[in-house]
PDB file of C-alpha atoms in Angstrom:
ATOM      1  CA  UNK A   1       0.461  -3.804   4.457  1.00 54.00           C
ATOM      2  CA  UNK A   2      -1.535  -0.905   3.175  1.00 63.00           C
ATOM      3  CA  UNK A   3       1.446   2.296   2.697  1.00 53.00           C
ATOM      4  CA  UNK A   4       3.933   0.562   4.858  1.00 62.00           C
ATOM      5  CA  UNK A   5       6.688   2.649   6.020  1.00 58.00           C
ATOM      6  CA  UNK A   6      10.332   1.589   6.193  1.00 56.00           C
ATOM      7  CA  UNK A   7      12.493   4.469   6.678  1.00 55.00           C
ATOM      8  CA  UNK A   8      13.249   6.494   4.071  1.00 53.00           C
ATOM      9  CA  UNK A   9      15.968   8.766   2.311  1.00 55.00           C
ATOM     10  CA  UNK A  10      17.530  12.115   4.019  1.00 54.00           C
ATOM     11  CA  UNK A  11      14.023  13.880   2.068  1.00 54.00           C
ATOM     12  CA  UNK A  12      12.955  12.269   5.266  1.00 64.00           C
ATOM     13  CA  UNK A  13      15.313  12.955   8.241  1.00 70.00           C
ATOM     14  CA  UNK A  14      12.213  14.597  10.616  1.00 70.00           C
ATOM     15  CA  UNK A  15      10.368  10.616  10.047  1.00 69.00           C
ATOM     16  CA  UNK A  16      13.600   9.242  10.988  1.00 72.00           C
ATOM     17  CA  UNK A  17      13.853  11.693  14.467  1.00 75.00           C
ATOM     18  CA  UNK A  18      10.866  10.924  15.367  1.00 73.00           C
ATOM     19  CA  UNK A  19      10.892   6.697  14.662  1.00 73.00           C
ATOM     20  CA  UNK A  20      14.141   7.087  16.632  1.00 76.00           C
ATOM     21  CA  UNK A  21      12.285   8.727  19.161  1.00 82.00           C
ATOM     22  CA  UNK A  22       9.656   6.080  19.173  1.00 79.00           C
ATOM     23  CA  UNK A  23      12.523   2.922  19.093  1.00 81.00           C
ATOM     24  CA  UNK A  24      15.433   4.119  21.019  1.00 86.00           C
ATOM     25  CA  UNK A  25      18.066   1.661  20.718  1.00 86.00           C
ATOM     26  CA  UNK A  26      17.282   2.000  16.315  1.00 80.00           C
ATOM     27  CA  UNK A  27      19.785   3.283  14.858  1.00 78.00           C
ATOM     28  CA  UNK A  28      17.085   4.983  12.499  1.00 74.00           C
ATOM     29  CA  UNK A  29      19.511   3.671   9.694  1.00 74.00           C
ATOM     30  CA  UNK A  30      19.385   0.899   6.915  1.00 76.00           C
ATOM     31  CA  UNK A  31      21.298  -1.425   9.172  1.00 81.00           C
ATOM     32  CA  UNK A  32      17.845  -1.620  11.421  1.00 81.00           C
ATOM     33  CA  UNK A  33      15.971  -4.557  10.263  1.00 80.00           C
ATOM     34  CA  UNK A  34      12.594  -2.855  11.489  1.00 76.00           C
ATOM     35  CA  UNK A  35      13.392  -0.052   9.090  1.00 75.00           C
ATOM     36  CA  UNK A  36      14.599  -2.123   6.005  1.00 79.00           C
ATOM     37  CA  UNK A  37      13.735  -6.028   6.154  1.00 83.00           C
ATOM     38  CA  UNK A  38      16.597  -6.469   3.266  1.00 84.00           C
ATOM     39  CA  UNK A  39      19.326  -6.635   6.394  1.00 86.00           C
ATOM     40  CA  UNK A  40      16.407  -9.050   8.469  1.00 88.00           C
ATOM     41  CA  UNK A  41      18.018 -12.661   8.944  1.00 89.00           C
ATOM     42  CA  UNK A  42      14.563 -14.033  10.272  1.00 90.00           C
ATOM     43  CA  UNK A  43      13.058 -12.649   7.274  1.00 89.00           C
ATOM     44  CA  UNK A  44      13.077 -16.283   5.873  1.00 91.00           C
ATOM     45  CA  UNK A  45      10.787 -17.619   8.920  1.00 92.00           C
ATOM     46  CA  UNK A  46       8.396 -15.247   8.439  1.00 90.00           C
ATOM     47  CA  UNK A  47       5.071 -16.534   9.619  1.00 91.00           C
ATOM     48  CA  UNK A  48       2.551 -16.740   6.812  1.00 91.00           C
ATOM     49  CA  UNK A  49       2.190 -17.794   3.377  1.00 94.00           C
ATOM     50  CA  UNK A  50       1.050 -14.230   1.771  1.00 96.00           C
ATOM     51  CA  UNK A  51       1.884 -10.740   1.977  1.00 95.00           C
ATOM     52  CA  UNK A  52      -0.398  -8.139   0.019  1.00 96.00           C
ATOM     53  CA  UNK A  53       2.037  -4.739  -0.073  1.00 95.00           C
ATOM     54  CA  UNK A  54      -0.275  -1.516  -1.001  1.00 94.00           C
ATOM     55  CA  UNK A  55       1.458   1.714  -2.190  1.00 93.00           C
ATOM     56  CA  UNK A  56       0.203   5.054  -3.827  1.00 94.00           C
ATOM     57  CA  UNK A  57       1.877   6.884  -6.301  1.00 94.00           C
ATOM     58  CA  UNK A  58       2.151  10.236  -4.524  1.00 93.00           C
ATOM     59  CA  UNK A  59       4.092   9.407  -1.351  1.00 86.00           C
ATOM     60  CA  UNK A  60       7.940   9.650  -0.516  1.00 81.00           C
ATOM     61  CA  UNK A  61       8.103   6.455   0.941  1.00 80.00           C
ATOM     62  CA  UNK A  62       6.369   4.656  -1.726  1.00 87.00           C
ATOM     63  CA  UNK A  63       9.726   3.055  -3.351  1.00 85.00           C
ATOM     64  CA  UNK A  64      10.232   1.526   0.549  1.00 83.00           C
ATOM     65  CA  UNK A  65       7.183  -0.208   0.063  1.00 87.00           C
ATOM     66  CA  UNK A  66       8.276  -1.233  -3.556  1.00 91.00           C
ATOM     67  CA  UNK A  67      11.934  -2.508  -2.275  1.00 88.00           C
ATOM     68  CA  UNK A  68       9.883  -4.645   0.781  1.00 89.00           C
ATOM     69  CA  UNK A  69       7.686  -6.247  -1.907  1.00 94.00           C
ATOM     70  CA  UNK A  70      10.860  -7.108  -4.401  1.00 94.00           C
ATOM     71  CA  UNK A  71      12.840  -8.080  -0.948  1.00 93.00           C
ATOM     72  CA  UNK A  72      10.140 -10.448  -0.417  1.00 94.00           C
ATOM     73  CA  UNK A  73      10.184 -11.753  -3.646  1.00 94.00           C
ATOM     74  CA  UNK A  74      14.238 -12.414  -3.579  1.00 93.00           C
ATOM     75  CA  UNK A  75      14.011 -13.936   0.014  1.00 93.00           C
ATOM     76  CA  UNK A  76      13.870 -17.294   0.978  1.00 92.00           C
ATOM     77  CA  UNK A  77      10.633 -17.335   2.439  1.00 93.00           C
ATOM     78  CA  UNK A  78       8.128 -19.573   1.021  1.00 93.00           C
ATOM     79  CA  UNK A  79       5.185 -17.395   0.521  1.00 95.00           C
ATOM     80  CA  UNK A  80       3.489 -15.572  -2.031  1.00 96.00           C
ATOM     81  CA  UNK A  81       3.793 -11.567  -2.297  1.00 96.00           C
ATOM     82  CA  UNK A  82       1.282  -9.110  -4.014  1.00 96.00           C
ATOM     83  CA  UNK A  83       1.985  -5.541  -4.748  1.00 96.00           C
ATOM     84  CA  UNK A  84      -0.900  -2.978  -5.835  1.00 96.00           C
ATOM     85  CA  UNK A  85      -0.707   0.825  -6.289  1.00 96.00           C
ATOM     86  CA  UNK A  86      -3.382   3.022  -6.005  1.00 96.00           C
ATOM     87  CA  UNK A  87      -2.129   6.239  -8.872  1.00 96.00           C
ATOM     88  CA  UNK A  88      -3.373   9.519  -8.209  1.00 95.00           C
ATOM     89  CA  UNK A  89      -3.059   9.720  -4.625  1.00 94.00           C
ATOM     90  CA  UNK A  90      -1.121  10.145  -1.521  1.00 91.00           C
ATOM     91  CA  UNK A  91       0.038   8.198   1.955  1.00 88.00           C
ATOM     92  CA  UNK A  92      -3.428   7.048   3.500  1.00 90.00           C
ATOM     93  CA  UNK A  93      -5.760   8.725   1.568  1.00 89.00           C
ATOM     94  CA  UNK A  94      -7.897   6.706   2.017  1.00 94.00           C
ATOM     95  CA  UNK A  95      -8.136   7.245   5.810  1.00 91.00           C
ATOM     96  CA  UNK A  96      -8.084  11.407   5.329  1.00 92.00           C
ATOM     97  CA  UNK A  97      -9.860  11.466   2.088  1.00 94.00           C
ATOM     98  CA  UNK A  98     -12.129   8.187   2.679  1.00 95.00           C
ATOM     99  CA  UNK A  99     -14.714   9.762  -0.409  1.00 96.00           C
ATOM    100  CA  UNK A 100     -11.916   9.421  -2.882  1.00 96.00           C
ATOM    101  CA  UNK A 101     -12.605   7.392  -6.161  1.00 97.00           C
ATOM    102  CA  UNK A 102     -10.259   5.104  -5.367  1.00 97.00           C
ATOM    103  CA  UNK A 103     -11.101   3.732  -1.963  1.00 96.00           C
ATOM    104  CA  UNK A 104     -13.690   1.482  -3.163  1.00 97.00           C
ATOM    105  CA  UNK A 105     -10.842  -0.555  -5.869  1.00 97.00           C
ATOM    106  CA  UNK A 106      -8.565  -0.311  -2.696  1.00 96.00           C
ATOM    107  CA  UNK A 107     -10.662  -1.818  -0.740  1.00 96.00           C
ATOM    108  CA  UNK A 108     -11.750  -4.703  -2.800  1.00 97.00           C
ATOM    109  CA  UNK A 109      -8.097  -5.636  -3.372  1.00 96.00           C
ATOM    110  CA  UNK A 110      -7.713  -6.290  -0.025  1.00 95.00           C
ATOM    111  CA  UNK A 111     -11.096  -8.224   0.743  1.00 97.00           C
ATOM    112  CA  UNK A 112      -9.898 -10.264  -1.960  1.00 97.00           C
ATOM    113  CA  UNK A 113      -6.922 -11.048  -0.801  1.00 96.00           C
ATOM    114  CA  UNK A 114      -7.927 -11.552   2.486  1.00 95.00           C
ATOM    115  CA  UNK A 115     -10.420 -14.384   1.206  1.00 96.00           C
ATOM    116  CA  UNK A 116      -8.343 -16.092  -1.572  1.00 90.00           C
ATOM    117  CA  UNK A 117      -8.012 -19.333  -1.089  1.00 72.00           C
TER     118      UNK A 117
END
């Protein structure tokens, strides 16, 4: 998941309008397991034995990407979870500033994981 998004904090509220907007029966809350996979009770039958989570230091949902990572790492699903930050930059730079220094070391984080064995 490169800069996943899982709801956020009231900094927020104009996400959460229009992800409500997008799911209508979501409560646009924590109890929605969509927007916080800590409340998820099929979160343990997860399909797939590795998650890589990316985050970057400059974005305001980057701790929601954090919390998924350690949620996956407290679960009870049997797979193996990666976390990598990019420092320096913001929520998909590398789609809006695709030059940046730090698209190439993005990049060949997730080729690698995607070919681990």
């Amino acid at each position: 998941m490169v800069h996943p998004f899982f709801g956020a904090t009231k900094e927020l509220d104009k996400i959460i309008e229009m992800y409500k907007f997008m799911y209508p029966s979501s409560t646009g809350r924590d109890d929605d397991p969509k927007l916080n996979p800590e409340v998820d009770v099929n979160l343990k039958s997860m399909v797939g034995d590795r998650v890589l989570v990316c985050a970057v230091e400059k974005d305001l949902i980057r701790d929601r990407g954090l919390a998924y990572y350690d949620v996956l790492l407290k679960s009870e699903w049997n797979g193996n979870v990666e976390f990598y930050e990019t420092l320096g930059e913001g929520h998909c730079f590398h789609l809006f500033n695709p030059n940046s220094e730090n698209v190439g070391p993005l990049n060949d984080i997730i080729v690698n994981f995607i070919y681990q064995d």
